[in-house]
PDB file of C-alpha atoms in Angstrom:
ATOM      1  CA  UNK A 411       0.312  96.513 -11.753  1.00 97.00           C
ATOM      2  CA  UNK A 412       2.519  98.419 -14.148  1.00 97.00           C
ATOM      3  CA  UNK A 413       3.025 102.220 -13.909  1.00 97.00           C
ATOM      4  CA  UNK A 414       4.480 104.683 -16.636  1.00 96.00           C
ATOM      5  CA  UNK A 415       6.603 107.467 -14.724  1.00 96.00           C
ATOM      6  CA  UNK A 416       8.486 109.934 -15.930  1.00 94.00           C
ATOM      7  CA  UNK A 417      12.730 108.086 -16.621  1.00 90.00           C
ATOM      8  CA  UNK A 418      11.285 105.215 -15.910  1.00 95.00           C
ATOM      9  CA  UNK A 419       8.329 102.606 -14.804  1.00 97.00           C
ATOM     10  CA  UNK A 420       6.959 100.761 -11.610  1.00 97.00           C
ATOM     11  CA  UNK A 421       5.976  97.355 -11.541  1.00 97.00           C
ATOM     12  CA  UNK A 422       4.115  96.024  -8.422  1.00 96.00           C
ATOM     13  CA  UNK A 423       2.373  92.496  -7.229  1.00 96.00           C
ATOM     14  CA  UNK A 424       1.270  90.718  -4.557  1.00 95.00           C
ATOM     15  CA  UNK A 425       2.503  87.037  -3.474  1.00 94.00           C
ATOM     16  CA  UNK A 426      -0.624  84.654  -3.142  1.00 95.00           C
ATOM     17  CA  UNK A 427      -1.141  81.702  -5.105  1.00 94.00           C
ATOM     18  CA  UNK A 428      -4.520  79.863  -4.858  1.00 93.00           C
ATOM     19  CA  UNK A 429      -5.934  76.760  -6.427  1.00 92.00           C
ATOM     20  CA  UNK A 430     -10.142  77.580  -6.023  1.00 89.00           C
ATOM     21  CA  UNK A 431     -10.455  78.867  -2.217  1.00 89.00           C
ATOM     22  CA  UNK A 432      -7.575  77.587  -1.002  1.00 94.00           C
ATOM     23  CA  UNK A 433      -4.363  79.246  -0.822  1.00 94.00           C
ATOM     24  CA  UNK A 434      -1.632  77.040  -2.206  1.00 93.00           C
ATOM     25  CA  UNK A 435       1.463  79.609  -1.062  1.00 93.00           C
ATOM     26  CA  UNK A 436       1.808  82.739   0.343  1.00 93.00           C
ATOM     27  CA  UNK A 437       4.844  83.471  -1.150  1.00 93.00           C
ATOM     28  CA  UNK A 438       4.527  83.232  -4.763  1.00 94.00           C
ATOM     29  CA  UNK A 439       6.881  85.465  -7.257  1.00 95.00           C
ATOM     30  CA  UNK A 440       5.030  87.095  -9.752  1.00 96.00           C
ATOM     31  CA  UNK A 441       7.721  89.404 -10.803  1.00 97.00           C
ATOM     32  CA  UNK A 442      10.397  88.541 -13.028  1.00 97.00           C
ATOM     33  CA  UNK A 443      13.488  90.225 -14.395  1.00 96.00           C
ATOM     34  CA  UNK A 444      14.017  88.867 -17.751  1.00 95.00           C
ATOM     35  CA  UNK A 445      16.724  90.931 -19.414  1.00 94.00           C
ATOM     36  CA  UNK A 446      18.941  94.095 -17.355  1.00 93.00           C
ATOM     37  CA  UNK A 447      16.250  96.559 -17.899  1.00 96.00           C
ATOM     38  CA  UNK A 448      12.975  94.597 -18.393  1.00 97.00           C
ATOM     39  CA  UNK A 449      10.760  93.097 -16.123  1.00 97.00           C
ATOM     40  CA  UNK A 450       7.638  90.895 -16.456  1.00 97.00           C
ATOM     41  CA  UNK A 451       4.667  90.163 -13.931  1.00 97.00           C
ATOM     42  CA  UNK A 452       2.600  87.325 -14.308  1.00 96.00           C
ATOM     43  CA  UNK A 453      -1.144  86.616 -13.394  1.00 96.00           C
ATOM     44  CA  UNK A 454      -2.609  83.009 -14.274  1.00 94.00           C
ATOM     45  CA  UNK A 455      -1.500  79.496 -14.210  1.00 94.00           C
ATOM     46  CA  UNK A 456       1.531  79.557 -11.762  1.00 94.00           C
ATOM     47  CA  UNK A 457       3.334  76.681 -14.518  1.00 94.00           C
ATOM     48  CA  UNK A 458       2.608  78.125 -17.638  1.00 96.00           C
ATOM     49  CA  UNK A 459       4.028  81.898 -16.630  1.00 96.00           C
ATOM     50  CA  UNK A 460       7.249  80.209 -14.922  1.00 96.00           C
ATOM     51  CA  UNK A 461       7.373  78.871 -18.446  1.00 96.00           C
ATOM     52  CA  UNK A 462       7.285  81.370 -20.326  1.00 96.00           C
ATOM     53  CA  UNK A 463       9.572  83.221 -18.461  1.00 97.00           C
ATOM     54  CA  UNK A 464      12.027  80.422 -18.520  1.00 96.00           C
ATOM     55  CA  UNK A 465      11.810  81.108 -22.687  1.00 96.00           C
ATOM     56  CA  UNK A 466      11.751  84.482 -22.431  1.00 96.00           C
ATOM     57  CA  UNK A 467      15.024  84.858 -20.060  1.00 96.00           C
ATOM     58  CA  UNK A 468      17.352  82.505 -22.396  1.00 96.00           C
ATOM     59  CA  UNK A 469      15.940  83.899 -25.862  1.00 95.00           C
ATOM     60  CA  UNK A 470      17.048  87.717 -24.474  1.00 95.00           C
ATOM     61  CA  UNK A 471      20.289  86.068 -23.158  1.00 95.00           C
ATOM     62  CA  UNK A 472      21.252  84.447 -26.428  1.00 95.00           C
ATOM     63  CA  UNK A 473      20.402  87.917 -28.443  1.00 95.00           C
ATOM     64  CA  UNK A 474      22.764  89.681 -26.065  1.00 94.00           C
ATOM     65  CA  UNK A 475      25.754  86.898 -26.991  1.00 94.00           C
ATOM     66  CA  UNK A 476      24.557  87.266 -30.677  1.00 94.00           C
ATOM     67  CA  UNK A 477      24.532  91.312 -31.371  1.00 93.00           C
ATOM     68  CA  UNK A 478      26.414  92.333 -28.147  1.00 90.00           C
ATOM     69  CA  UNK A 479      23.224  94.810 -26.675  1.00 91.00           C
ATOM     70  CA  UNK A 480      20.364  93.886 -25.386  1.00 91.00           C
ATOM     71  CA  UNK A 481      16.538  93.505 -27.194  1.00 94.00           C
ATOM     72  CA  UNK A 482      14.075  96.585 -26.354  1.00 95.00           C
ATOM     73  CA  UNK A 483      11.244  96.372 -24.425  1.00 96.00           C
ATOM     74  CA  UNK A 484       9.186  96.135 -28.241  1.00 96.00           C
ATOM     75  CA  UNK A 485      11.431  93.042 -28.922  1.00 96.00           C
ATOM     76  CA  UNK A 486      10.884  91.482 -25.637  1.00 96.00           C
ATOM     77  CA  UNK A 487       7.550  91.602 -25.835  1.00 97.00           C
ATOM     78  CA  UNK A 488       6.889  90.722 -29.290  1.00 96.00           C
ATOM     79  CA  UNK A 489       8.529  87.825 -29.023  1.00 96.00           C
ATOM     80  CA  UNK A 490       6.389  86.509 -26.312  1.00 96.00           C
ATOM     81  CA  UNK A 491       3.661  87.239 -28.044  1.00 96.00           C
ATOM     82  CA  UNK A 492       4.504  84.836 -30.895  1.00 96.00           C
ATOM     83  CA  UNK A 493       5.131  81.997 -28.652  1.00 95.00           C
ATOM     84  CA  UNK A 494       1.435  82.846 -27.105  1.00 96.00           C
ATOM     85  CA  UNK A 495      -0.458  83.183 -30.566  1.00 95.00           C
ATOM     86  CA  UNK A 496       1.774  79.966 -31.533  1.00 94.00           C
ATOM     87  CA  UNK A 497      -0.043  78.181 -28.772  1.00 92.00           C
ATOM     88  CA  UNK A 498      -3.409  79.660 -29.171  1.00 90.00           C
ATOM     89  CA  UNK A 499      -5.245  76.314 -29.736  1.00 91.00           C
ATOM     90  CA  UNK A 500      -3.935  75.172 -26.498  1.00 93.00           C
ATOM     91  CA  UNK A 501      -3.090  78.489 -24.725  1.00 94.00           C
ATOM     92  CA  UNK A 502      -0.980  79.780 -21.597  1.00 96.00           C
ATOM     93  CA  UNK A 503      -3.486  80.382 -18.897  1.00 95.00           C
ATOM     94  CA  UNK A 504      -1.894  83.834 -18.343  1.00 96.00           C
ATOM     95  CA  UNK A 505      -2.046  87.192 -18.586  1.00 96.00           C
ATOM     96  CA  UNK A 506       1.231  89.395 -18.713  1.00 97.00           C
ATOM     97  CA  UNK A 507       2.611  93.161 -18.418  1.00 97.00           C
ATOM     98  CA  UNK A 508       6.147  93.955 -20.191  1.00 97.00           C
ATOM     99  CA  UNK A 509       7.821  96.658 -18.678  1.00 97.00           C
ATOM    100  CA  UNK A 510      11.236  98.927 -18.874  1.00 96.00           C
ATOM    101  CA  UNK A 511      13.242 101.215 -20.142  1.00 96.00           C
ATOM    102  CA  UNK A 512      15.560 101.230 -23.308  1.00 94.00           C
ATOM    103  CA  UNK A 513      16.973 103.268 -25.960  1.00 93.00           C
ATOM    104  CA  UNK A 514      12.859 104.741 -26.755  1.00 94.00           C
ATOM    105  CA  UNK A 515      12.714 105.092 -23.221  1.00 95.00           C
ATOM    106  CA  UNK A 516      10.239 103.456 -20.724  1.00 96.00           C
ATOM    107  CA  UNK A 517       7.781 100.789 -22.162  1.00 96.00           C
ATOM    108  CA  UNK A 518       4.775  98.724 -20.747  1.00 97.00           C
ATOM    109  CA  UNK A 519       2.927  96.255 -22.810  1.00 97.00           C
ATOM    110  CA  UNK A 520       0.309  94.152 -21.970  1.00 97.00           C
ATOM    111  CA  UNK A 521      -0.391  90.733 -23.157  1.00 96.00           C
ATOM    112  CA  UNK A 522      -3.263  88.423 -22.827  1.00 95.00           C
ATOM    113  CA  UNK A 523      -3.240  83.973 -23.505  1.00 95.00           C
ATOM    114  CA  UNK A 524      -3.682  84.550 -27.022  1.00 94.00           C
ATOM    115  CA  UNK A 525      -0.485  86.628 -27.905  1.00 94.00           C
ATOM    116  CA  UNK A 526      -2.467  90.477 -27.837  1.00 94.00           C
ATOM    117  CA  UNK A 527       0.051  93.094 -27.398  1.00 95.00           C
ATOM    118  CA  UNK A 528      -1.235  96.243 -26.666  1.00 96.00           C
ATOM    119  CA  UNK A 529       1.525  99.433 -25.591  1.00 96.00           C
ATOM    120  CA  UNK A 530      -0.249 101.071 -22.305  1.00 95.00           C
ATOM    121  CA  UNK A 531       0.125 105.082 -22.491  1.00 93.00           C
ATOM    122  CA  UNK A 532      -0.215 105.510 -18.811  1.00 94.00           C
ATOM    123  CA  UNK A 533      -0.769 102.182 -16.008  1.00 95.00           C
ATOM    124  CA  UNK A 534      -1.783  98.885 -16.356  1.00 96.00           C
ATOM    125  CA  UNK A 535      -3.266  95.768 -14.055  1.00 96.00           C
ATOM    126  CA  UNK A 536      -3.694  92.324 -14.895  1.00 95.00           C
ATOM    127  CA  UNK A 537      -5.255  89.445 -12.549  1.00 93.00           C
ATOM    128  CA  UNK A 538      -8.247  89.222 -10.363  1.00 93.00           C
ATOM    129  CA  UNK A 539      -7.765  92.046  -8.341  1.00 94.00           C
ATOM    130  CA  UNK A 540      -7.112  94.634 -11.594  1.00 95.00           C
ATOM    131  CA  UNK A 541     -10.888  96.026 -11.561  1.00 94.00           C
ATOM    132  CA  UNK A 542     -10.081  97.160  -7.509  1.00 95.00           C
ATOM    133  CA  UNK A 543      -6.515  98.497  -8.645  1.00 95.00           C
ATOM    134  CA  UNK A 544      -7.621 100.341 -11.719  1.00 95.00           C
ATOM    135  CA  UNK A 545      -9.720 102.125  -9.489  1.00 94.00           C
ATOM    136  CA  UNK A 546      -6.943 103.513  -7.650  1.00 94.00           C
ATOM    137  CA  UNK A 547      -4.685 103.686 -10.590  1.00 95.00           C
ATOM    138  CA  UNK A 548      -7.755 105.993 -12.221  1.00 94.00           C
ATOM    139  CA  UNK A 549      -8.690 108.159 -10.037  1.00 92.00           C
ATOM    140  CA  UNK A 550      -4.590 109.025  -8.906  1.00 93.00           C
ATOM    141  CA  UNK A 551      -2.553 108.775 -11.715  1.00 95.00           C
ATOM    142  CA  UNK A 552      -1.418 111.969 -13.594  1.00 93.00           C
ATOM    143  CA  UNK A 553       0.707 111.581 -16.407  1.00 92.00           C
ATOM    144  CA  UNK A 554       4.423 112.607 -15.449  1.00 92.00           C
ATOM    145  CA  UNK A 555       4.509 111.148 -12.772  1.00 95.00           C
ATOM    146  CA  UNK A 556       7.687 111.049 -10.553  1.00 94.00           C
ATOM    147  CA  UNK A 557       9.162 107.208 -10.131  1.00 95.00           C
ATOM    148  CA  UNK A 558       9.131 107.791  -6.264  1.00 92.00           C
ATOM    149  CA  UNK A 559       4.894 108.937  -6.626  1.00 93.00           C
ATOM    150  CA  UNK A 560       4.396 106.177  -8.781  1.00 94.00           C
ATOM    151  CA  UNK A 561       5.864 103.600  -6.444  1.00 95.00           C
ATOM    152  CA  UNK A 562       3.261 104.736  -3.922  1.00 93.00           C
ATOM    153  CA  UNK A 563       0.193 105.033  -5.968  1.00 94.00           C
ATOM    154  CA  UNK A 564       1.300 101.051  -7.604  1.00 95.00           C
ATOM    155  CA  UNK A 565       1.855  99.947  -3.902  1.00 94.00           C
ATOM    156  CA  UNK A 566      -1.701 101.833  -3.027  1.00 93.00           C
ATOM    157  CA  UNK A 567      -3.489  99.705  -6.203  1.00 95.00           C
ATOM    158  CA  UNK A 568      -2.000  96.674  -4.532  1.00 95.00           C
ATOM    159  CA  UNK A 569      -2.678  97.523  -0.758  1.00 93.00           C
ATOM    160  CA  UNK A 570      -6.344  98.048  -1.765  1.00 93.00           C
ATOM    161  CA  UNK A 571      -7.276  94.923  -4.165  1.00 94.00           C
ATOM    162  CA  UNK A 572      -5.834  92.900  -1.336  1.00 93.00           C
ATOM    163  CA  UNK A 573      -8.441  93.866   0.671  1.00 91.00           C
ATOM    164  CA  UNK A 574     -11.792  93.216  -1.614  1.00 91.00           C
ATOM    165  CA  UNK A 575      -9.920  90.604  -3.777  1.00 93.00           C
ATOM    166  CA  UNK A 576      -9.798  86.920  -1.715  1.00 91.00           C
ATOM    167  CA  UNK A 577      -7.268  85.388  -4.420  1.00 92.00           C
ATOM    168  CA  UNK A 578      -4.797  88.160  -3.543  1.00 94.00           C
ATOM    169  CA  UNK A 579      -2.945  88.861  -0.217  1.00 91.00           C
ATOM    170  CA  UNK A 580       0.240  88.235   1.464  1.00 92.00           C
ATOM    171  CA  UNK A 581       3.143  90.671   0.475  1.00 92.00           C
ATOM    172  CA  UNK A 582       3.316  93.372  -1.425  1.00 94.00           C
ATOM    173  CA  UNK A 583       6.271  93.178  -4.267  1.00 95.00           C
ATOM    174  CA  UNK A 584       7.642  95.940  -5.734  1.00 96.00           C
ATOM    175  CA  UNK A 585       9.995  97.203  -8.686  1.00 97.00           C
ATOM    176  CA  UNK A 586      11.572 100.000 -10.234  1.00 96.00           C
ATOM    177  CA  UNK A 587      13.108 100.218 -13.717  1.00 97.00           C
ATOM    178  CA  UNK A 588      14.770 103.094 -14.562  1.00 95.00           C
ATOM    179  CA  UNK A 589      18.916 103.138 -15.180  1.00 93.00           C
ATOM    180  CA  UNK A 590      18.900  99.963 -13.433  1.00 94.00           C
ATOM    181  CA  UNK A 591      16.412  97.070 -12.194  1.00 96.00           C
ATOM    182  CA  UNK A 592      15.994  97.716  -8.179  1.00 94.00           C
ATOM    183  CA  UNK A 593      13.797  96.004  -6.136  1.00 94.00           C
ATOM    184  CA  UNK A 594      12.411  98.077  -3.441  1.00 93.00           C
ATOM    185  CA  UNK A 595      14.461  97.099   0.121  1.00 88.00           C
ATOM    186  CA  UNK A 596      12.174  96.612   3.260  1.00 86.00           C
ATOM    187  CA  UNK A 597      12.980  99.453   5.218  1.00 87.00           C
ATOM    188  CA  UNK A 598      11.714 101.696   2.060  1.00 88.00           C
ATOM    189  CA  UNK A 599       9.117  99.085   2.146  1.00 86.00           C
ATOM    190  CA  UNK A 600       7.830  99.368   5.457  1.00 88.00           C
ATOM    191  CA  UNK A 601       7.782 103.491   5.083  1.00 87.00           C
ATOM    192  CA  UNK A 602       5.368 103.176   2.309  1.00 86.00           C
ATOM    193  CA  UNK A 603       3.151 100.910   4.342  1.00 84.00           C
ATOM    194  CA  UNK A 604       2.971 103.086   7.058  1.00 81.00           C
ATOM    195  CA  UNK A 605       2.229 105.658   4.802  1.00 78.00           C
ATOM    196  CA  UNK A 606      -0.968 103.602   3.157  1.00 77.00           C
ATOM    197  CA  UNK A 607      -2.176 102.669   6.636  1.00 73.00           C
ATOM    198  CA  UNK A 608      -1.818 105.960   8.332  1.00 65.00           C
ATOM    199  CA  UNK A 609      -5.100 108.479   8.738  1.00 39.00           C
ATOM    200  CA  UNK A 610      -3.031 111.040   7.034  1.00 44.00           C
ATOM    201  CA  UNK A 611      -3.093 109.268   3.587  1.00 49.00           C
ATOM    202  CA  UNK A 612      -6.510 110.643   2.878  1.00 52.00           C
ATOM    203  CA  UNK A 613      -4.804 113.766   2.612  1.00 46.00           C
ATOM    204  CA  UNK A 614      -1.395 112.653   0.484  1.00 48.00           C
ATOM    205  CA  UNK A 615      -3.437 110.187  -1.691  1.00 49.00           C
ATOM    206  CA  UNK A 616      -6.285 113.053  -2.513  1.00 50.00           C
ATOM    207  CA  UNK A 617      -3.648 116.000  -3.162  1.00 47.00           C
ATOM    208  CA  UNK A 618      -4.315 117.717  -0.006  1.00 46.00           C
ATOM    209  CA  UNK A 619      -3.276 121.460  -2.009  1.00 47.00           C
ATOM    210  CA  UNK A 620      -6.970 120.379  -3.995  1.00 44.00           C
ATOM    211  CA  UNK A 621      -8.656 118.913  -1.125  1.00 43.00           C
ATOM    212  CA  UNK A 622      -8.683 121.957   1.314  1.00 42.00           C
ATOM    213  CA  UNK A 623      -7.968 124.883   1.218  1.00 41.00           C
ATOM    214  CA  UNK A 624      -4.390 126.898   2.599  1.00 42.00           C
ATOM    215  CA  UNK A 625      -6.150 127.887   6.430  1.00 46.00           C
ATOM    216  CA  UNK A 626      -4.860 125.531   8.562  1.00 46.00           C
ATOM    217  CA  UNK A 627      -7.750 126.805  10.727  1.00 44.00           C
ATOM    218  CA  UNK A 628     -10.490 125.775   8.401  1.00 47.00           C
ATOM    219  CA  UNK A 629      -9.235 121.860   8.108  1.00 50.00           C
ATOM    220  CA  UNK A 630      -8.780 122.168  12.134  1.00 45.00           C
ATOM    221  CA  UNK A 631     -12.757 123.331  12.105  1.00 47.00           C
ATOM    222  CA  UNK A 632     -13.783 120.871   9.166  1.00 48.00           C
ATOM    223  CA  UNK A 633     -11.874 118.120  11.197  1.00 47.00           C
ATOM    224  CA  UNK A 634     -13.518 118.557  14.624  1.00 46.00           C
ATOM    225  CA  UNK A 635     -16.966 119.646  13.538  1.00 44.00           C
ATOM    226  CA  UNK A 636     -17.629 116.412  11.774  1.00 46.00           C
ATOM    227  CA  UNK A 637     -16.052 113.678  13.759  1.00 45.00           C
ATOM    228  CA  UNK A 638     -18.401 115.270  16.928  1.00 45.00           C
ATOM    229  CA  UNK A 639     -21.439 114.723  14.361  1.00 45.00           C
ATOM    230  CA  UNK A 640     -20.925 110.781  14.417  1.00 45.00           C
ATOM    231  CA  UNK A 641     -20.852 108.597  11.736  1.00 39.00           C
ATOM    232  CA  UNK A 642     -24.557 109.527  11.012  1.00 40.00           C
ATOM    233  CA  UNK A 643     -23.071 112.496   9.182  1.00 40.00           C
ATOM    234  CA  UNK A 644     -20.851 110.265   6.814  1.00 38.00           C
ATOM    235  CA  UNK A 645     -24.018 107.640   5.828  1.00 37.00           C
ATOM    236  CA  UNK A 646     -26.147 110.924   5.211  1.00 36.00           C
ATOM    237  CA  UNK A 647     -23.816 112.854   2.825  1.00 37.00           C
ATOM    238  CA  UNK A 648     -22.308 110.057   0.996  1.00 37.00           C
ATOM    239  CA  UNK A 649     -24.433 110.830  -2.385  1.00 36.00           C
ATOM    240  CA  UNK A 650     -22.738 114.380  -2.356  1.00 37.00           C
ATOM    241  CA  UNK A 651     -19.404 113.250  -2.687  1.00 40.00           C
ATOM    242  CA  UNK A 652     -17.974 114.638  -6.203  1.00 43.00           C
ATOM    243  CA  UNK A 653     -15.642 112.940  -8.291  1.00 43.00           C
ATOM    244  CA  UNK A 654     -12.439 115.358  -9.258  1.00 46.00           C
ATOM    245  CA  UNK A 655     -10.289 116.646  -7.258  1.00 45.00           C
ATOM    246  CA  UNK A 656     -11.134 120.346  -8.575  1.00 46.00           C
ATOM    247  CA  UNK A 657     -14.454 119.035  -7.401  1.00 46.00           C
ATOM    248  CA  UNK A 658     -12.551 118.081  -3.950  1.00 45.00           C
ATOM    249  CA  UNK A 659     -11.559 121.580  -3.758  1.00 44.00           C
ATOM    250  CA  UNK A 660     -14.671 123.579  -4.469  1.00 41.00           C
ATOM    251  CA  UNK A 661     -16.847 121.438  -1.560  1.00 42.00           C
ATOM    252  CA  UNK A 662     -14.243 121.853   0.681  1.00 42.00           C
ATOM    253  CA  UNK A 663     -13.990 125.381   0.486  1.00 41.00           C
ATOM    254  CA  UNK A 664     -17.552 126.574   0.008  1.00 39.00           C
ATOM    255  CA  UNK A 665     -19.058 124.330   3.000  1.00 38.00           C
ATOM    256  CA  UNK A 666     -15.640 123.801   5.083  1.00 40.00           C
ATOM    257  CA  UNK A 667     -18.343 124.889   8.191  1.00 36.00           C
ATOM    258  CA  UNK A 668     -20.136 122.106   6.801  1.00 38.00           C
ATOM    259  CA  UNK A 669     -19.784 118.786   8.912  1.00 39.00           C
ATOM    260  CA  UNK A 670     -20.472 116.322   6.794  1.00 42.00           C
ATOM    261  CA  UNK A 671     -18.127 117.318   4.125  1.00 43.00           C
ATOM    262  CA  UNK A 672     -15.039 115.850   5.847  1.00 45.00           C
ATOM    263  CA  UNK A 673     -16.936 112.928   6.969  1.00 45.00           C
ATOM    264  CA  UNK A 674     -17.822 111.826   3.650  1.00 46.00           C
ATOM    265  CA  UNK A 675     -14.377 112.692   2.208  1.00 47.00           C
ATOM    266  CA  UNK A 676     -12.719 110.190   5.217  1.00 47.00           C
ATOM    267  CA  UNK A 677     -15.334 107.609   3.949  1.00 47.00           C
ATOM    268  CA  UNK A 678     -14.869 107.712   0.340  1.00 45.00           C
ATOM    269  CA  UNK A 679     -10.821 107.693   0.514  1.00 49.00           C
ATOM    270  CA  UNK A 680     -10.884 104.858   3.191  1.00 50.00           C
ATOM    271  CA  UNK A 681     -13.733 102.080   1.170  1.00 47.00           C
TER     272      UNK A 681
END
């Protein structure tokens, strides 16, 4: 996953390699740092990306002996995509995102086996868990972004095609490119897990000031009324369950009485 922020960009993966149905490592990299400020993760062929990034990483380091400054992100990835079109009778099983910050400020390309190169405006996910992460990445992402929000919502796209997506798992990896190239320690780590698996991320991850309303009172009401319905309450009302967050706001104040409406709000954040 690959995430435009504002000064800079966020690029996340998980760490499972498989070969069919079975898992072949648990601790694959899929992120690489290729020049100071550029990064590249990889989704494919575990050989052909740790080849490419092989070329990739001594090509940038002999431009920066050559002209004394490093390529931009543009360079980077145009390059690559030469060597992928150059190949495109017998391709690199891989698909790629390009990502960090120079002199235009922050970049992220995708690329695809046959040398596409296409500059993403906003986010990005490759591999088989992208259709899972884009809809997280949808549904949350607002352009401008902070880099500290958009190392959550990348770590929440990752969290959640883990779970549907049987050819990812393991560890969560994750980096941020801004003046520097810093990947993100474990006890920062761990606080942003906690954060994913708590109850109280349906309200961070929705914009609580959109879900409900200011009265403490009415989410206290909304909150008890519908958990003492059951679960019947959350398999009736699913069908209601609107698809903005203005939307988010309007339910939840005009029926916060209503049971269900809380119900079906914990459902939808949580599948």
């Amino acid at each position: 996953v690959g995430v435009l922020c504002d000064g800079g960009v966020v690029l996340a993966s998980e760490s499972r390699a498989t070969m069919g149905s079975f898992i072949t490592s648990s601790s694959a990299k899929k992120i690489y740092q290729v020049d100071d400020l550029v990064g590249l993760t990889t989704a494919g062929a575990v050989g052909d990306a740790q080849s490419l990034v092989r070329m990739v990483q001594v090509e940038a380091r002999l431009y920066k002996m050559q002209r004394g400054e490093g390529m931009t992100v543009k360079a980077v990835t145009s390059m690559l995509a030469n060597i992928l079109s150059s190949r495109r009778y017998y391709p690199f099983m891989v698909q790629l995102i390009m990502g960090g910050v120079d002199r235009y400020g922050p970049k992220i390309y995708s690329l695809d086996a046959l040398g596409g190169q296409i500059e993403e405006r906003e986010m990005v996910s490759t591999g088989s868990g992208s259709p899972i992460a884009y809809g997280v990445l949808e549904s949350m992402y607002k352009p401008g972004i902070s880099i500290e929000d958009g190392t959550v919502l990348a770590a929440r796209a990752i969290h959640n095609a883990m779970k549907r997506d049987s050819a990812s798992g393991d560890k969560i990896e994750l980096v941020r490119i801004t003046d520097k190239y810093q990947e993100v320690g474990e006890p920062e780590f761990s606080e942003i897990m906690k954060l994913l698996q708590s109850f109280l991320d349906v309200f961070y991850c929705l914009q609580k000031k959109y879900f409900l309303s200011s009265n403490a009172r009415c989410r206290a009401s909304c909150l008890r009324t519908s958990m003492s319905r059951g679960w019947n309450s959350r398999v009736r009302s699913w069908s209601f369950i609107p698809t903005t967050p203005r939307n988010w706001r309007t339910m939840a104040i005009s029926y916060a009485t209503w049971p269900r409406s809380f119900a079906s709000a914990w459902w939808y954040a949580q599948t």
